[in-house]
XYZ file of C-alpha atoms in Angstrom:
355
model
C 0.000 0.000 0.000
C 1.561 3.426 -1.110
C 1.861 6.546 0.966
C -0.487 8.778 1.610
C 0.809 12.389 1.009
C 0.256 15.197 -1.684
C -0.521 13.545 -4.336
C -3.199 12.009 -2.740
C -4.779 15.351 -1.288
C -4.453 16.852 -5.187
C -6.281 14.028 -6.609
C -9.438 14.392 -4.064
C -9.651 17.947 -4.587
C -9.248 17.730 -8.639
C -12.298 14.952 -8.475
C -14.091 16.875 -6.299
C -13.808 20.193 -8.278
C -14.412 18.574 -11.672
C -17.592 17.282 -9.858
C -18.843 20.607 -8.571
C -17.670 22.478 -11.778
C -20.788 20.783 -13.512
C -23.346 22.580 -11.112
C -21.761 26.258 -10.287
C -24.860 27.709 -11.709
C -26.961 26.655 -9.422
C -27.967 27.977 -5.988
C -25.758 26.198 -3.201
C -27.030 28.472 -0.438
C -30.703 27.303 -0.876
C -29.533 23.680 -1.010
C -28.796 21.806 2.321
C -25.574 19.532 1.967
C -27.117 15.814 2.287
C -27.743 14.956 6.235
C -25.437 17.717 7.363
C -27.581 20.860 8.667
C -25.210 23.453 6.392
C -25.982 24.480 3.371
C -23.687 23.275 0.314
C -22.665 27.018 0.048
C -21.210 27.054 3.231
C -19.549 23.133 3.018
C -17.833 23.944 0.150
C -16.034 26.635 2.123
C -15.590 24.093 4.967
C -13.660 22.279 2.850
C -11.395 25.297 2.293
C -10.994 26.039 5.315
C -9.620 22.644 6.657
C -7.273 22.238 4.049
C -6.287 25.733 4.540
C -6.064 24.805 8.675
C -4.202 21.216 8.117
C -1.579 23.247 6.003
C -1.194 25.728 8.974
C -1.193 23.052 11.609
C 1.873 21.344 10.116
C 3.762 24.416 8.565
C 3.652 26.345 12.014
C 4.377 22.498 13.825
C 1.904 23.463 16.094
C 2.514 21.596 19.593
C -0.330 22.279 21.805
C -3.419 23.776 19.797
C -4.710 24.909 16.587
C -3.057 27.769 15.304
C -5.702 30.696 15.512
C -6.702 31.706 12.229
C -9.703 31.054 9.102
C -10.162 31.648 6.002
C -12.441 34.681 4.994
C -14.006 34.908 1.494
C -14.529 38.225 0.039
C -17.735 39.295 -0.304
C -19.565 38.369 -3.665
C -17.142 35.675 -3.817
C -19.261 33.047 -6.462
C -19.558 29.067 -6.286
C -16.895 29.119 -8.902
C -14.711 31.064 -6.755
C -15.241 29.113 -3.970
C -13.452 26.287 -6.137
C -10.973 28.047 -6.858
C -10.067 28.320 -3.335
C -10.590 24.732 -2.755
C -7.738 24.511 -5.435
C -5.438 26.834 -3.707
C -5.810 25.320 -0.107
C -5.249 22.029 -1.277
C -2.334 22.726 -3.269
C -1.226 24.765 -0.307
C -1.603 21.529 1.830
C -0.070 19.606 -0.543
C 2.708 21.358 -0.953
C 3.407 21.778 2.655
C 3.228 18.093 2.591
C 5.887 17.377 0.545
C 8.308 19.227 2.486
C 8.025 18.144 5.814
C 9.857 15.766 7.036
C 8.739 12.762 8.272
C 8.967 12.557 11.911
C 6.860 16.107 12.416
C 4.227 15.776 14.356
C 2.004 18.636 14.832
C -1.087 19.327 16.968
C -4.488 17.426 16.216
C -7.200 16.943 19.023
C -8.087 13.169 17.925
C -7.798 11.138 19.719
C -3.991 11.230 20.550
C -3.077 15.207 20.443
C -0.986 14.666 17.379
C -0.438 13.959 13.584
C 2.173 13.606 11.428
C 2.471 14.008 7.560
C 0.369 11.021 6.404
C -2.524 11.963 9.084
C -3.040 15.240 7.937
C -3.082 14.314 4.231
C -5.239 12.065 5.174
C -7.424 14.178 7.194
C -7.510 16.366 4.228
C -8.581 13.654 1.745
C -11.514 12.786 4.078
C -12.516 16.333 4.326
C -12.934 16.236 0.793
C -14.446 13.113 -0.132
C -16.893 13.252 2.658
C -17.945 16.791 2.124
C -18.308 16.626 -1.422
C -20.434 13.779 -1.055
C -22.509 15.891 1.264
C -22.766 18.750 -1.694
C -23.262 16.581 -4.039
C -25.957 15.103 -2.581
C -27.679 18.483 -1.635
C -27.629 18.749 -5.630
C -28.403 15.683 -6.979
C -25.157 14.987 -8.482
C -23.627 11.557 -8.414
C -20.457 11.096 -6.739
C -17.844 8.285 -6.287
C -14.227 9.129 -5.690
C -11.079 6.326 -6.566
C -11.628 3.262 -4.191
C -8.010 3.423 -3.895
C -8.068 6.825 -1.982
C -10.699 5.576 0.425
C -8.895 2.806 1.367
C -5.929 5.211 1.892
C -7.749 6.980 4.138
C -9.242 3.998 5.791
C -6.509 1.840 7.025
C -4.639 5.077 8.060
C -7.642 7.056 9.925
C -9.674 4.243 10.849
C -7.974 1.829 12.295
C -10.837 0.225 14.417
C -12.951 -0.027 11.487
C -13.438 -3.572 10.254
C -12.908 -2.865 6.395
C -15.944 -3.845 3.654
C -15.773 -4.934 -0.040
C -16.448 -1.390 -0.869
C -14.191 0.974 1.011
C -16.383 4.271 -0.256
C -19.494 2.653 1.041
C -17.520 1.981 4.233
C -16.212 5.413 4.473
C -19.611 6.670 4.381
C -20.241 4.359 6.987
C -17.924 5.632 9.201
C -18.529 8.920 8.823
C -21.892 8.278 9.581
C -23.224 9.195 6.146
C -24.651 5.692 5.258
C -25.925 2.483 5.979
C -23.937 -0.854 5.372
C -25.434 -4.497 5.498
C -24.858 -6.306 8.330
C -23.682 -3.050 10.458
C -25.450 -0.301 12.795
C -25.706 3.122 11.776
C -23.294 5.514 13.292
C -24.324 8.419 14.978
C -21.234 9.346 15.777
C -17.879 9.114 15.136
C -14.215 10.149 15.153
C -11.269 9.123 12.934
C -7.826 7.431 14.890
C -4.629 8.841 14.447
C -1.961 7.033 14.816
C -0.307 6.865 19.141
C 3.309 8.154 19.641
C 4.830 7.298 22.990
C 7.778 9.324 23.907
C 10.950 7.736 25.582
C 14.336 9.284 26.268
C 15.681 8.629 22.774
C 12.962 6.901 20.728
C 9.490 7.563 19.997
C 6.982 4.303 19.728
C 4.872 4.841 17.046
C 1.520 3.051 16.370
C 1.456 0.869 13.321
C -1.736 1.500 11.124
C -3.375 -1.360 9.141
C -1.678 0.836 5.828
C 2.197 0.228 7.555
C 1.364 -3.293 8.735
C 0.330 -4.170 5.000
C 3.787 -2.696 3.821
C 5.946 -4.387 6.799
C 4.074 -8.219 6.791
C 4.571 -8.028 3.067
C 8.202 -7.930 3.199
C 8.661 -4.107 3.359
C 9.143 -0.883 5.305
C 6.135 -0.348 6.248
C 7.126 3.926 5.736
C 9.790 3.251 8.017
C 13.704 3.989 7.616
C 15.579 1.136 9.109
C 18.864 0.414 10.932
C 20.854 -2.132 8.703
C 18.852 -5.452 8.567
C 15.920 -4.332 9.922
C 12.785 -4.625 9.924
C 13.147 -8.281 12.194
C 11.047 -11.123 11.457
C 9.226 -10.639 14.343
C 7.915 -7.207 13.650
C 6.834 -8.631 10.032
C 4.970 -11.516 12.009
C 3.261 -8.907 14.506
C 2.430 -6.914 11.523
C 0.413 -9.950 10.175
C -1.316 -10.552 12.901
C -2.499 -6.866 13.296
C -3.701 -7.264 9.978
C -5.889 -10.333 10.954
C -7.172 -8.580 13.853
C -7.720 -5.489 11.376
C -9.698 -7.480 9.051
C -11.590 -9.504 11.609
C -12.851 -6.106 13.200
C -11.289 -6.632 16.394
C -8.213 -4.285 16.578
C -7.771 -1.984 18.988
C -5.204 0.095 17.729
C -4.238 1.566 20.883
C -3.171 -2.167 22.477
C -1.538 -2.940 19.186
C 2.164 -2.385 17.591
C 4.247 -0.134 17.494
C 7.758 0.403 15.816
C 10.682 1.863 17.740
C 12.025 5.082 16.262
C 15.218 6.654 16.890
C 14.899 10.376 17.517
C 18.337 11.358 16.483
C 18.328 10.152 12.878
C 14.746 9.105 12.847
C 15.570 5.115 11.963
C 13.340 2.700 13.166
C 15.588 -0.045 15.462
C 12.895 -2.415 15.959
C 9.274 -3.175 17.140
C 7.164 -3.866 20.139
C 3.374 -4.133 21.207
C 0.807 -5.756 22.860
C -1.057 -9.505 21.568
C -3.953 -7.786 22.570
C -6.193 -5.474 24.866
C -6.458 -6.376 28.568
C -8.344 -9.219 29.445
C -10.567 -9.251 32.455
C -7.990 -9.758 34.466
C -6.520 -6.148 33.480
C -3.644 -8.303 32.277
C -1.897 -7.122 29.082
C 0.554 -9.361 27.265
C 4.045 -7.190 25.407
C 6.310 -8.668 23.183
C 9.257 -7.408 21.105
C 12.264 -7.352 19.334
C 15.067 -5.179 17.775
C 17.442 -5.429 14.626
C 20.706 -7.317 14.926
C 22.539 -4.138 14.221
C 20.725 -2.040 16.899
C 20.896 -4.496 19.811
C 23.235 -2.991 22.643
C 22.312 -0.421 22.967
C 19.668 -0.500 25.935
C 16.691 0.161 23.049
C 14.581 -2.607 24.241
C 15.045 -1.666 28.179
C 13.689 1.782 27.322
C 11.024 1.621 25.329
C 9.475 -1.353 27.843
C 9.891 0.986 30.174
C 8.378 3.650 28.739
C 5.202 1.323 26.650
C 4.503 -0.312 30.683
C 4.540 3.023 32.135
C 1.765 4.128 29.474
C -0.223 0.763 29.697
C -0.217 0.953 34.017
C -1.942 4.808 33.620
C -5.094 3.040 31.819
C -7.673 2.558 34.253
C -8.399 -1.183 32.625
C -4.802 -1.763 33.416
C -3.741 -4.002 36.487
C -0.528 -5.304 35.160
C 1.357 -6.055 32.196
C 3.216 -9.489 31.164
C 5.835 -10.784 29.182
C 7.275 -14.169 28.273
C 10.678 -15.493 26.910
C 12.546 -18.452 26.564
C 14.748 -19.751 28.808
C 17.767 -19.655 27.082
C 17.486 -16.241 25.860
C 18.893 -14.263 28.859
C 19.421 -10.923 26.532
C 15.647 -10.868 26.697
C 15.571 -12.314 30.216
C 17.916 -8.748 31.178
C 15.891 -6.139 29.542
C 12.586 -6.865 30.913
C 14.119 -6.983 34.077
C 15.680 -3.814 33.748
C 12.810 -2.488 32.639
C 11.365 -3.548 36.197
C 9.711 -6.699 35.561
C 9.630 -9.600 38.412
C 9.374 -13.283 37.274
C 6.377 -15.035 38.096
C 6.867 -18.010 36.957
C 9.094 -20.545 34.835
C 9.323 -24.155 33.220
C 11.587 -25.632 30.666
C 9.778 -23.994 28.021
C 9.050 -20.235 29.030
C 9.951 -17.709 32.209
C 7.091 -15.186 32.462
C 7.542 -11.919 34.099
C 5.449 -9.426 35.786
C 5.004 -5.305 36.346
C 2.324 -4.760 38.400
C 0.650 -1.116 38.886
């Protein structure tokens, strides 16, 4: 699965323009955009405004809230206009896009505070597609956008969204602008950016369902890697997020995450959880790190630092890990990182961090 970036955001805005081109005679202020109580009018310059706003966001690298501005339209500004600007705020997104680098995160309120380059283009894309179906719609126009971008946006934004045959028909879904057989309506709903945990030098950053495709399939995942990295065992997590993904059951918050270096940005390894808590408030982590990065007390610190989030979660009582008996590196860093063993046979020692 490709990247999600620029390109992306310019071809939901040219689609959507072309679209709306075709009906800039009529009168969007008297029609209401689909189930949304605007009118299209005023969508239309919605969708200006957050492409406009995602470009500011990540320019400025805003840390800790939006940056306060809009956009204003002059006054007798026309529907054709109002395209025009669509064209200019995405192009403005786009290109600020392309030239940020990729471990910039800026400030986002869902659901984790933050985004980084592929969120916002995604956010943007959504914006579009979903608000152009809600003009079109208010005008009787028929509108399907590239099944390819909705899946983009899908395995990056909504992560805890079991995926459909049709991924526009589940976008809709999700957005709550549709129904889909066999699941409820939504009445409400919020996309899922990606979860960065911050350790003294790494970052652990979520894998989406888009990066697990990439990394079980033998590559990246949108990663830069140490020399031989990604290990096998990240590849083999990524598959199983993937099932878990496509069996509607992920959690993306108690799933994987790869293990960034903040001083060059290379991704060292991966670790994660097999799953959420049980009822026990018991939480399982595994992990591992490329040859060429071991030694370097990786692994003790990000445990440290992906237990210490885990035991703040209320559902949290403890967290667990398991490793063969022979492999005393393993055996070290998770009890560096705290852990007490709880238990051991010829086959596994298991190890404990209690709240």
């Amino acid at each position: 699965m490709g990247t999600m970036g620029g390109e992306q955001v310019e071809e939901a805005v040219a689609g959507a323009v072309a679209l709306l081109r075709t009906a800039v005679d009529r009168d969007w202020e008297a029609a209401r955009a689909g189930r949304l109580e605007w009118s299209c009018r005023y969508t239309a310059e919605h969708i200006a405004g957050d492409l406009l706003a995602y470009a500011g966001q990540l320019a400025g690298r805003a840390a800790d809230a939006y940056v306060p501005f809009e956009i204003t339209l002059d006054d007798g500004t026309g529907n054709e206009d109002v395209l025009n600007v669509i064209e200019t705020t995405g192009a403005l997104l786009s290109a600020t896009l392309r030239t940020t680098p990729r471990e910039v995160r800026a400030f986002h309120p869902y659901p984790f505070r933050s985004a980084n380059r592929e969120g916002f283009a995604a956010m943007g894309v959504t914006e579009v597609l979903a608000h152009t179906h809600d003009i079109a719609e208010g005008l009787g126009l028929a509108y399907e956008p590239p099944a390819g971008l909705c899946e983009g946006v899908l395995t990056r934004l909504f992560p805890h969204v079991q995926p459909g045959t049709d991924p526009w028909r589940t976008l809709l879904w999700a957005t709550g602008r549709g129904g889909l057989p066999g699941r409820a309506p939504l009445t409400a709903w919020r996309w899922n950016n990606n979860l960065v945990i911050p350790a003294e030098r790494l970052t652990l950053q979520g894998v989406t369902p888009a990066a697990a495709t990439g990394l079980a399939a033998g590559g990246d995942g949108g990663f830069l890697w140490v020399e031989g990295g990604p290990f096998q065992g990240t590849r083999d997590a990524a598959g199983m997020l993937l099932k878990a993904y496509e069996a509607g059951v992920h959690r993306p918050e108690w799933g994987m995450f790869v293990l960034v270096r903040t001083e060059d940005g290379r991704a060292v390894g991966g670790m994660g959880f097999h799953g959420a808590p049980d009822e026990d408030g018991r939480v399982e982590v595994g992990y591992d790190l490329a040859v060429s990065a071991r030694g370097n007390g990786y692994a003790t610190e990000a445990l440290r630092a992906l237990s210490a989030w885990a035991l703040e979660r209320e559902e949290v009582a403890s967290v667990f890990a398991t490793t063969d008996p022979g492999n005393t590196a393993s055996q070290a860093v998770i009890v560096r990182a705290g852990f007490t063993r709880v238990a051991d046979d010829e086959e596994q020692f298991a190890y404990e961090l209690r709240r």
